[in-house]
CSV table of C-alpha atoms in Angstrom, one decimal:
chain,number,residue,atom,x,y,z
A,1,MET,CA,214.8,44.7,179.1
A,2,PRO,CA,214.7,44.1,176.0
A,3,LYS,CA,218.2,43.3,174.2
A,4,ARG,CA,218.6,46.2,172.2
A,5,HIS,CA,221.2,45.5,169.8
A,6,VAL,CA,221.2,41.7,169.1
A,7,ALA,CA,217.9,40.8,168.7
A,8,ILE,CA,216.6,42.8,166.3
A,9,VAL,CA,219.2,42.2,163.5
A,10,SER,CA,218.3,40.8,160.2
A,11,SER,CA,221.0,38.5,159.3
A,12,GLY,CA,221.7,38.2,155.6
A,13,ARG,CA,219.7,41.2,154.6
A,14,GLY,CA,223.6,43.4,153.7
A,15,PRO,CA,221.6,46.6,154.2
A,16,SER,CA,222.8,49.8,153.2
A,17,LEU,CA,221.8,53.3,153.4
A,18,HIS,CA,220.6,55.8,150.9
A,19,LEU,CA,219.2,58.4,153.6
A,20,ASP,CA,218.1,61.9,151.7
A,21,ARG,CA,220.2,65.0,153.2
A,22,ARG,CA,219.1,67.4,151.3
A,23,ARG,CA,217.8,70.6,153.5
A,24,SER,CA,214.3,71.8,151.8
A,25,PRO,CA,214.1,75.6,152.4
A,26,THR,CA,210.5,74.5,153.8
A,27,THR,CA,211.8,72.1,155.7
A,28,PRO,CA,211.3,74.4,159.0
A,29,CYS,CA,208.1,75.4,158.6
A,30,ILE,CA,206.6,72.5,159.9
A,31,SER,CA,208.4,73.1,162.7
A,32,SER,CA,207.0,76.5,163.6
A,33,SER,CA,203.6,76.3,162.0
A,34,CYS,CA,202.6,72.9,161.1
A,35,ALA,CA,202.8,71.8,164.2
A,36,HIS,CA,201.5,74.2,165.6
A,37,PRO,CA,199.2,72.9,169.2
A,38,SER,CA,196.1,75.6,168.0
A,39,LEU,CA,195.8,73.4,165.0
A,40,THR,CA,193.4,70.0,165.0
A,41,PRO,CA,195.3,66.9,163.1
A,42,ALA,CA,193.6,67.5,160.0
A,43,SER,CA,194.3,71.0,160.0
A,44,ALA,CA,198.5,70.5,160.9
A,45,VAL,CA,198.2,67.4,158.0
A,46,ALA,CA,196.6,69.2,155.4
A,47,LEU,CA,198.7,72.7,156.0
A,48,THR,CA,201.9,70.3,156.0
A,49,LEU,CA,201.6,68.7,153.1
A,50,ARG,CA,200.2,71.9,151.3
A,51,ALA,CA,203.4,73.9,152.8
A,52,VAL,CA,206.0,71.5,153.5
A,53,GLY,CA,205.7,68.6,150.9
A,54,GLY,CA,204.5,70.6,148.2
A,55,LEU,CA,201.3,69.4,146.9
A,56,THR,CA,198.3,71.2,144.9
A,57,THR,CA,195.1,71.6,147.4
A,58,LYS,CA,193.5,69.3,144.4
A,59,GLN,CA,196.0,66.6,145.2
A,60,ILE,CA,195.2,66.9,148.9
A,61,ALA,CA,191.5,66.7,148.2
A,62,GLU,CA,191.7,63.7,146.4
A,63,ALA,CA,193.6,62.0,148.7
A,64,TYR,CA,190.9,62.9,151.8
A,65,LEU,CA,188.1,61.8,149.4
A,66,VAL,CA,186.5,65.8,150.0
A,67,PRO,CA,186.4,68.5,147.6
A,68,GLU,CA,188.8,70.7,146.9
A,69,SER,CA,186.8,73.7,147.8
A,70,THR,CA,186.1,71.9,150.9
A,71,MET,CA,190.0,71.2,151.5
A,72,ALA,CA,191.0,74.7,150.3
A,73,GLN,CA,189.1,76.0,153.1
A,74,ARG,CA,190.4,74.2,155.5
A,75,ILE,CA,193.7,75.1,154.5
A,76,SER,CA,192.9,79.0,154.7
A,77,ARG,CA,192.0,78.6,157.7
A,78,ALA,CA,195.0,76.7,158.9
A,79,LYS,CA,196.9,79.9,157.6
A,80,LYS,CA,194.9,82.4,159.1
A,81,THR,CA,195.2,80.1,162.3
A,82,VAL,CA,199.1,79.7,162.1
A,83,ALA,CA,199.3,83.8,160.7
A,84,ASP,CA,202.0,84.7,163.6
A,85,VAL,CA,203.8,82.6,163.9
A,86,ARG,CA,207.9,82.9,162.6
A,87,PHE,CA,208.1,80.6,160.4
A,88,ASP,CA,212.2,80.5,160.4
A,89,ARG,CA,211.9,79.5,164.5
A,90,HIS,CA,211.9,76.1,165.5
A,91,GLY,CA,208.7,74.6,167.6
A,92,ASP,CA,208.4,71.4,169.0
A,93,LEU,CA,210.1,68.1,168.2
A,94,ALA,CA,208.0,65.7,169.3
A,95,THR,CA,205.1,67.6,167.9
A,96,VAL,CA,206.6,67.7,164.4
A,97,LEU,CA,206.9,63.6,164.9
A,98,ARG,CA,203.6,63.5,165.7
A,99,VAL,CA,202.3,65.3,162.4
A,100,LEU,CA,204.2,63.4,160.3
A,101,TYR,CA,203.3,60.2,161.7
A,102,LEU,CA,199.3,61.4,161.3
A,103,VAL,CA,200.7,61.8,157.6
A,104,PHE,CA,202.1,58.6,157.4
A,105,ASN,CA,199.3,57.2,158.6
A,106,GLU,CA,196.5,58.5,156.2
A,107,GLY,CA,198.6,56.1,153.3
A,108,TYR,CA,197.4,56.1,149.9
A,109,THR,CA,194.7,57.4,148.5
A,110,GLY,CA,193.5,59.4,145.0
A,111,ASP,CA,196.8,59.8,143.3
A,112,VAL,CA,199.3,60.7,146.3
A,113,ASP,CA,200.8,58.5,148.3
A,114,LEU,CA,200.6,60.1,151.9
A,115,SER,CA,203.2,57.2,153.7
A,116,ALA,CA,205.8,57.5,150.6
A,117,GLU,CA,205.5,61.1,151.6
A,118,ALA,CA,206.0,61.3,154.9
A,119,ILE,CA,208.8,58.8,154.6
A,120,ARG,CA,210.6,62.0,152.6
A,121,LEU,CA,209.4,64.9,155.2
A,122,THR,CA,210.7,62.7,157.6
A,123,ARG,CA,214.2,62.2,156.1
A,124,GLN,CA,214.4,65.3,155.7
A,125,VAL,CA,213.9,66.5,159.7
A,126,GLU,CA,215.9,63.5,160.2
A,127,SER,CA,218.9,65.0,158.3
A,128,MET,CA,218.2,68.1,160.3
A,129,THR,CA,218.3,66.3,163.9
A,130,ASP,CA,220.6,65.1,166.2
A,131,ASP,CA,217.8,63.2,167.2
A,132,GLU,CA,217.0,59.7,168.2
A,133,GLU,CA,213.1,59.5,167.9
A,134,THR,CA,213.2,60.6,164.7
A,135,CYS,CA,215.2,58.2,163.9
A,136,GLY,CA,213.3,55.8,165.3
A,137,LEU,CA,209.9,57.0,163.9
A,138,LEU,CA,212.1,56.8,160.0
A,139,ALA,CA,212.3,53.4,161.6
A,140,LEU,CA,209.1,52.6,162.2
A,141,MET,CA,207.9,53.8,158.8
A,142,LEU,CA,210.3,52.0,156.8
A,143,LEU,CA,209.2,48.7,158.3
A,144,HIS,CA,206.0,49.4,157.7
A,145,HIS,CA,205.7,50.7,154.8
A,146,ALA,CA,207.7,47.4,153.8
A,147,ARG,CA,204.7,45.2,154.2
A,148,ARG,CA,202.4,47.4,152.3
A,149,SER,CA,201.9,45.4,148.7
A,150,ALA,CA,201.1,42.0,151.2
A,151,ARG,CA,198.5,44.0,153.3
A,152,THR,CA,195.5,44.0,150.5
A,153,ARG,CA,194.4,40.9,148.2
A,154,PRO,CA,193.7,42.2,144.7
A,155,ASP,CA,189.8,42.6,145.2
A,156,GLY,CA,191.0,45.3,148.5
A,157,SER,CA,190.4,43.3,151.4
A,158,LEU,CA,192.3,43.1,154.6
A,159,VAL,CA,195.5,40.5,154.7
A,160,PRO,CA,196.2,40.2,158.8
A,161,LEU,CA,199.5,40.1,158.8
A,162,ALA,CA,200.0,36.3,160.6
A,163,GLU,CA,198.5,35.5,156.5
A,164,GLN,CA,200.8,37.9,154.7
A,165,ASP,CA,203.2,36.3,152.2
A,166,ARG,CA,206.3,37.9,152.7
A,167,SER,CA,208.1,37.0,150.2
A,168,ARG,CA,206.2,40.4,149.1
A,169,TRP,CA,207.7,42.2,152.0
A,170,ASP,CA,210.1,45.0,151.0
A,171,THR,CA,213.9,43.5,152.1
A,172,THR,CA,215.5,46.3,151.1
A,173,LEU,CA,213.4,48.9,153.6
A,174,ILE,CA,213.6,46.4,156.2
A,175,ALA,CA,217.1,46.4,156.2
A,176,GLU,CA,217.6,50.2,156.1
A,177,GLY,CA,215.2,50.3,159.1
A,178,VAL,CA,216.8,47.8,161.8
A,179,VAL,CA,219.7,49.8,160.8
A,180,VAL,CA,218.3,53.3,161.2
A,181,LEU,CA,216.5,51.7,164.7
A,182,GLN,CA,219.9,50.0,165.8
A,183,ASN,CA,221.6,53.3,165.6
A,184,ALA,CA,219.0,55.5,167.4
A,185,LEU,CA,218.8,53.1,170.1
A,186,ARG,CA,222.7,52.9,170.8
A,187,ARG,CA,222.2,56.5,172.4
A,188,ASP,CA,220.2,54.4,175.4
A,189,ARG,CA,217.6,57.0,175.2
A,190,LEU,CA,214.2,55.5,174.4
A,191,GLY,CA,211.3,56.9,173.4
A,192,GLU,CA,207.8,55.5,172.2
A,193,PHE,CA,208.9,55.2,168.1
A,194,GLN,CA,212.0,53.7,168.6
A,195,ALA,CA,210.0,51.2,170.6
A,196,GLN,CA,207.2,50.7,168.5
A,197,ALA,CA,210.0,50.5,165.5
A,198,ALA,CA,211.7,47.7,168.0
A,199,ILE,CA,208.4,45.9,167.8
A,200,ALA,CA,207.7,45.8,164.0
A,201,ALA,CA,211.0,44.8,163.2
A,202,LEU,CA,210.5,42.1,165.1
A,203,HIS,CA,207.6,41.5,163.0
A,204,ALA,CA,210.1,41.8,160.1
A,205,ASP,CA,212.3,39.3,161.6
A,206,ALA,CA,210.4,36.3,161.1
A,207,PRO,CA,210.6,33.9,158.0
A,208,ARG,CA,207.3,32.6,159.3
A,209,ALA,CA,204.6,33.9,161.4
A,210,GLU,CA,205.0,31.4,163.8
A,211,GLU,CA,208.7,32.1,164.2
A,212,THR,CA,207.5,35.5,166.2
A,213,ASP,CA,209.1,35.7,168.9
A,214,TRP,CA,206.2,36.8,171.2
A,215,VAL,CA,207.9,36.9,174.3
A,216,GLN,CA,210.2,39.8,173.3
A,217,ILE,CA,207.9,41.7,171.7
A,218,VAL,CA,205.5,41.2,174.8
A,219,GLU,CA,209.1,42.9,176.8
A,220,TRP,CA,209.2,45.7,174.0
A,221,TYR,CA,205.4,46.5,175.1
A,222,ASP,CA,206.0,46.5,178.7
A,223,GLU,CA,209.2,48.9,177.7
A,224,LEU,CA,206.8,51.1,175.8
A,225,ALA,CA,203.6,51.0,179.0
A,226,ARG,CA,206.5,52.6,181.0
A,227,ILE,CA,206.6,55.8,178.8
A,228,SER,CA,203.2,56.0,176.8
A,229,GLU,CA,199.7,56.4,178.9
A,230,SER,CA,198.1,55.4,175.5
A,231,PRO,CA,195.6,52.5,176.6
A,232,VAL,CA,196.2,51.1,172.8
A,233,VAL,CA,199.3,50.3,173.6
A,234,GLN,CA,197.5,48.6,176.4
A,235,LEU,CA,195.3,46.8,173.9
A,236,ASN,CA,197.9,45.6,171.8
A,237,ARG,CA,200.7,44.1,174.9
A,238,ALA,CA,197.1,42.2,175.2
A,239,VAL,CA,196.8,40.9,172.2
A,240,ALA,CA,200.5,39.6,172.4
A,241,ILE,CA,200.4,38.4,175.9
A,242,GLY,CA,197.6,35.9,173.9
A,243,GLU,CA,200.6,35.0,171.6
A,244,ALA,CA,203.7,34.5,174.1
A,245,ASP,CA,201.3,32.8,177.0
A,246,GLY,CA,198.2,31.5,175.7
A,247,ALA,CA,194.6,33.3,175.1
A,248,SER,CA,193.6,33.1,179.0
A,249,ALA,CA,196.3,35.4,179.7
A,250,GLY,CA,195.9,37.8,176.6
A,251,LEU,CA,192.4,37.5,178.0
A,252,SER,CA,193.1,38.3,181.3
A,253,ALA,CA,195.3,41.2,180.7
A,254,LEU,CA,192.1,42.6,177.9
A,255,ARG,CA,190.0,43.4,180.9
A,256,ASP,CA,192.8,45.6,182.0
A,257,VAL,CA,192.0,48.1,179.4
A,258,ASP,CA,189.2,50.2,179.3
A,259,PRO,CA,186.3,48.6,177.0
A,260,THR,CA,185.8,51.9,174.7
A,261,VAL,CA,189.0,51.4,173.1
A,262,PRO,CA,189.1,51.2,169.1
A,263,ARG,CA,189.6,47.0,168.2
A,264,HIS,CA,188.7,46.4,171.8
A,265,CYS,CA,186.0,44.1,170.4
A,266,ALA,CA,188.4,42.3,167.4
A,267,ALA,CA,190.8,42.2,170.1
A,268,SER,CA,188.3,40.1,171.9
A,269,ALA,CA,187.1,37.9,169.4
A,270,TYR,CA,190.8,37.3,168.6
A,271,LEU,CA,191.4,35.8,171.9
A,272,HIS,CA,188.5,34.0,172.6
A,273,GLU,CA,189.1,32.2,169.0
A,274,LYS,CA,192.2,31.5,170.2
A,275,ALA,CA,191.0,30.0,173.3
A,276,GLY,CA,188.5,27.9,171.4
A,277,ASP,CA,185.6,29.7,172.3
A,278,ALA,CA,183.9,29.9,168.8
A,279,GLU,CA,181.0,30.8,169.7
A,280,ALA,CA,181.4,34.3,171.9
A,281,ALA,CA,184.3,35.1,168.9
A,282,ALA,CA,181.6,35.1,166.4
A,283,ARG,CA,179.3,37.0,168.7
A,284,LEU,CA,182.2,39.5,169.0
A,285,TYR,CA,183.2,39.4,165.5
A,286,THR,CA,179.9,40.7,164.4
A,287,GLU,CA,180.3,43.7,167.4
A,288,ALA,CA,183.6,44.5,166.2
A,289,ALA,CA,182.6,44.3,162.2
A,290,GLU,CA,179.8,47.0,163.5
A,291,ARG,CA,181.9,49.7,164.5
A,292,ALA,CA,185.0,49.3,162.6
A,293,PRO,CA,186.2,52.5,161.3
A,294,ASN,CA,186.7,52.1,157.6
A,295,LEU,CA,184.4,49.7,155.3
A,296,ALA,CA,187.6,47.1,154.6
A,297,GLU,CA,188.0,46.5,158.5
A,298,ARG,CA,184.5,45.9,158.2
A,299,HIS,CA,184.4,43.2,155.5
A,300,HIS,CA,187.0,41.5,157.4
A,301,LEU,CA,185.5,41.5,160.1
A,302,THR,CA,182.7,40.5,159.1
A,303,MET,CA,184.0,37.6,157.0
A,304,GLN,CA,185.8,36.3,160.0
A,305,ALA,CA,182.4,36.0,162.4
A,306,ALA,CA,180.9,34.1,159.2
A,307,ARG,CA,183.5,31.9,159.2
A,308,LEU,CA,183.2,31.0,162.8
A,309,ARG,CA,179.3,30.9,162.6
A,310,ASP,CA,179.8,28.5,159.2
A,311,GLY,CA,181.5,25.7,161.5
A,312,LEU,CA,179.4,26.0,165.1
């Protein structure tokens, strides 16, 4: 098992915690209605932002890049779905955390910073619970959010983690995330969000990409795989194995992953390039670009394929 209290310590960052302990009177409804199992993920996020986050329908519509009338209908249908749910009754905390993570992953579009809003709401839930997975999710969000300014170039193109300017990472958020995570791990009740946050902390702790502790990251993916059946975990684990033990080992692990898993083709392309097979990597990058879920990722993968083809 990975070292849970030592290896993720970031030396010299001197963290100080500034957690928002104010309890919003609307916060309990995320537990009972906004995270209701009958809601689709998109509806749950929209209702959470409207009922708990206090955003206007117009702001939410801009964040989703849809007409305001369309978002109003979505929220109205969601409200009808949970019309009989008592707002003073707490629901399943795990579902609440999933909804908050969905909000966080919506990122930033329009004039609404959904990632920051998700962090704010998670702080509120954390202040109302004594739960290590809530702390794990908060730590995960803080650690990912800390890298945000370095993830894209001025033209909007993606910057892979290994190429990011780490001086642009927010060390205050990283320090807070590490402290929150360590406090959760000390309870010795590991959950998915804690394991994911530990992996993010190890990435954040490396001064340079070359100094990343990939061996320990693989160990954390092993831990995560024991508590999660997600094929995405297996995909990311294969890439980590490729970094820790070499491309051949990574490709061997990747063969055990369902090829229909999103970004499987991109992972295969990366590992083939790492193994020195530029021709196969270029072909796989092209295939991955065709399956990319957004324009930024498609552009990045297309450029990777072109770069390799220019060298053939």
